[in-house]
Coordinates of C-alpha atoms in Angstrom, one line a residue:
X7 CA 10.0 1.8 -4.0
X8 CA 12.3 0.7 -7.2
X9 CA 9.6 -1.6 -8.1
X10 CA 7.2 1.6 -8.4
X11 CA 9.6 3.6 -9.9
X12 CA 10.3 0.4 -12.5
X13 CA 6.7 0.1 -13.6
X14 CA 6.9 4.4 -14.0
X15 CA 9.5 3.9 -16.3
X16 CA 8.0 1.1 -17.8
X17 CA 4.9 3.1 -18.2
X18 CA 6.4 5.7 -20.4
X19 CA 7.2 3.2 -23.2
X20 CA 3.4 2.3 -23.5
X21 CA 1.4 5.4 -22.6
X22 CA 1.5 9.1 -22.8
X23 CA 4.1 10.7 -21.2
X24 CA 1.0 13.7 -20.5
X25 CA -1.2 10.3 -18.5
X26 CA 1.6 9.0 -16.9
X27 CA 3.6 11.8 -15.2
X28 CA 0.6 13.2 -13.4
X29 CA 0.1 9.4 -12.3
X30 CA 3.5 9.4 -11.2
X31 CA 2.8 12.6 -8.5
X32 CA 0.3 10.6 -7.0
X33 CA 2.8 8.8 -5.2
X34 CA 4.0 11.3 -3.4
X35 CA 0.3 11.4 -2.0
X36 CA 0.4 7.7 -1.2
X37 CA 4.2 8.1 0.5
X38 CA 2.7 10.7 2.7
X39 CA -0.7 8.8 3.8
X40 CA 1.6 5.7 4.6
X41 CA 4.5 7.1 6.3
X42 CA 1.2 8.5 8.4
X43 CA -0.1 5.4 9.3
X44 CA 3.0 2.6 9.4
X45 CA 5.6 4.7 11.0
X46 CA 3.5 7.5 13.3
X47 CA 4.3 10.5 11.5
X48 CA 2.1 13.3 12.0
X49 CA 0.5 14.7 8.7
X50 CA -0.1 18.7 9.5
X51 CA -2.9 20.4 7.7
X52 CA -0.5 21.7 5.2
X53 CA 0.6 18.2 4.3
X54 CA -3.1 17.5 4.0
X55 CA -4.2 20.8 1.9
X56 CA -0.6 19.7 -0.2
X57 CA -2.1 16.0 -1.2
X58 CA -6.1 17.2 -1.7
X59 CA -4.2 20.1 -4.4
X60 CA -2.3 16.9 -6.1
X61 CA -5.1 15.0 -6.4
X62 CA -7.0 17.8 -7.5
X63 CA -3.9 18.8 -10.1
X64 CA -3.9 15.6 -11.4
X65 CA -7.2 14.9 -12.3
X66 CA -7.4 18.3 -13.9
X67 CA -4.6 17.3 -16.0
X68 CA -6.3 13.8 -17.3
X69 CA -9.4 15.3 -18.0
X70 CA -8.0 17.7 -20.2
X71 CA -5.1 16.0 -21.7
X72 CA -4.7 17.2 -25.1
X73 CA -5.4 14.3 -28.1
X74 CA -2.2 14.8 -30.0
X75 CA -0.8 11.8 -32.0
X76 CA 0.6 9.4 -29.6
X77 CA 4.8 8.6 -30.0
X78 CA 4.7 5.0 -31.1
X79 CA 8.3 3.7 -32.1
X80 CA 11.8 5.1 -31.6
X81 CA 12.0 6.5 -35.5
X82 CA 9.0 8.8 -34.7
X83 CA 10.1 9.9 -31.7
X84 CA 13.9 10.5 -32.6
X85 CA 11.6 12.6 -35.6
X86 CA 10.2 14.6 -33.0
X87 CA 13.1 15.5 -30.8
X88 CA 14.4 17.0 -33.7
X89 CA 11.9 19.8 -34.9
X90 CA 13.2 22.9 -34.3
X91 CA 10.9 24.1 -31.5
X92 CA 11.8 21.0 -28.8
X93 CA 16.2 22.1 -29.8
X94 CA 15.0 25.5 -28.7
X95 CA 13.1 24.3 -25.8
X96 CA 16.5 22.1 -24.7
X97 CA 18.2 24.9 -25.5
X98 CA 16.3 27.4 -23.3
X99 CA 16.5 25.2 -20.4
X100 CA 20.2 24.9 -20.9
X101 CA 20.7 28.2 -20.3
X102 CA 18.5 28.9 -18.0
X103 CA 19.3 26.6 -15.4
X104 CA 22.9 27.4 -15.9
X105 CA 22.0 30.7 -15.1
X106 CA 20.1 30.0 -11.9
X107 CA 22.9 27.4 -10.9
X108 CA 25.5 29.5 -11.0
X109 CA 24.4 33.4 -10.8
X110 CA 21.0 33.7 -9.3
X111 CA 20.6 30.5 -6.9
X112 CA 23.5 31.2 -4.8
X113 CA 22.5 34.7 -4.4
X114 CA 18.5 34.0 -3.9
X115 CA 18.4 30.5 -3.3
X116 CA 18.6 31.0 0.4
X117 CA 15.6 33.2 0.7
X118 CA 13.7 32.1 -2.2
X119 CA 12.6 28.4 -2.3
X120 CA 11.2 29.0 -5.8
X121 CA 14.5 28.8 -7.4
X122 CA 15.3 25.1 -6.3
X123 CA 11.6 24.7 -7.7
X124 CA 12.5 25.7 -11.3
X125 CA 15.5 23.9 -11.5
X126 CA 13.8 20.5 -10.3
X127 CA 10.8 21.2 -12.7
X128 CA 13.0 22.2 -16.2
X129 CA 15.6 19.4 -15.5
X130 CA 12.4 17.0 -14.5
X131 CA 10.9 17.6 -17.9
X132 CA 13.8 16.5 -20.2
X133 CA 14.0 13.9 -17.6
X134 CA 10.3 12.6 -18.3
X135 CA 11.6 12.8 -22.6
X136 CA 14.9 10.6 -21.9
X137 CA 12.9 8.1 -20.0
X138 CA 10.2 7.9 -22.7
X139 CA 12.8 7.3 -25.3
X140 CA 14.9 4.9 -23.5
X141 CA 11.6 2.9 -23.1
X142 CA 10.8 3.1 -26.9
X143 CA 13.8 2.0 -27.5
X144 CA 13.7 -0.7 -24.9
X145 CA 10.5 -1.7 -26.2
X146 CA 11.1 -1.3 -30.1
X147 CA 14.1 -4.0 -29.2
X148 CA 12.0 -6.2 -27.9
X149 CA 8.5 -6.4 -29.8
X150 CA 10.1 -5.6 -33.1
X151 CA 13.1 -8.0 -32.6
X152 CA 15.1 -5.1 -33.8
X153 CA 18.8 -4.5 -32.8
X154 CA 19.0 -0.5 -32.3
X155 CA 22.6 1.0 -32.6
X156 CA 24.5 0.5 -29.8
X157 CA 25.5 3.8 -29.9
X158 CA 21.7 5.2 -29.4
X159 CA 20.7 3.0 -26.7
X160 CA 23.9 3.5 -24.6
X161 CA 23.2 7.6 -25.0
X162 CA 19.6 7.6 -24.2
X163 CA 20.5 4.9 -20.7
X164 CA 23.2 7.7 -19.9
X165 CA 20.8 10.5 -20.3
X166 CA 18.2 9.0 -18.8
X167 CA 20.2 7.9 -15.5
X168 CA 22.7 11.0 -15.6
X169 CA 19.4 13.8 -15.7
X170 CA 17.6 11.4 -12.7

């Protein structure tokens, strides 16, 4: 499983993050068909409607992933998480999963599996942006023979492993 996960990561650094996390949900198809064969768990029809709707999802999304300029070094992307409208986005999800943590989660949560949802989703997404910068940065060290500020690498490895 860490080798998968590995070549996810990995996977960021060289392709679109809009390819590669719909990619990544696959597995969660291919955990369920093999934990129904190798160790005799019984897939219900729910699991099975559940993996036709990923595969379905994801091929929708590669079809129609939008042709926007493709992140290809560090510099661009630091340039990127900058603009005012990804701060705001941060920022939104900030306090809004504060919110749900704290206030409406413990006094829904119980009844209303959709709250857990949101949380996992809005924290997954800046979790898909640290691990595309942390592989830029990865890879910008080692194609360009470039030595990025300690500083920068050190905060995108603890974002990265901190928000996963």
């Amino acid at each position: 499983m860490g080798v998968g996960e590995s070549a996810n990561f990995v996977a960021y650094a060289f392709a679109p993050a809009a390819v590669v996390t719909p990619l990544g949900a696959l597995s969660i198809v291919i955990t369920a068909i093999l934990s129904s064969k190798y160790l005799n768990e019984r897939l219900n029809i729910l699991g099975k409607i559940g993996c036709i709707l990923c595969i379905l999802g994801s091929t929708v999304i590669l079809l129609h992933v939008p042709k926007s300029e493709e992140v290809e070094n560090f510099e661009d992307f630091i340039i990127k998480i900058q603009n005012f409208g990804f701060i705001s986005y941060v920022f939104i999800l900030i306090i809004l999963n504060i919110y749900i943590a704290f206030y409406y989660g413990p006094a829904h949560g119980k009844d209303n599996l959709i709250v857990y949802i949101i949380l996992c989703s809005t924290i997954g997404s800046l979790t898909v942006m640290s691990c595309k910068g942390l592989g830029l940065a990865l890879k910008d060290t080692i194609y360009r023979k470039k030595i990025l500020t300690t500083m920068i690498l050190q905060v995108s490895t603890t974002l990265t492993t901190s928000v996963s």
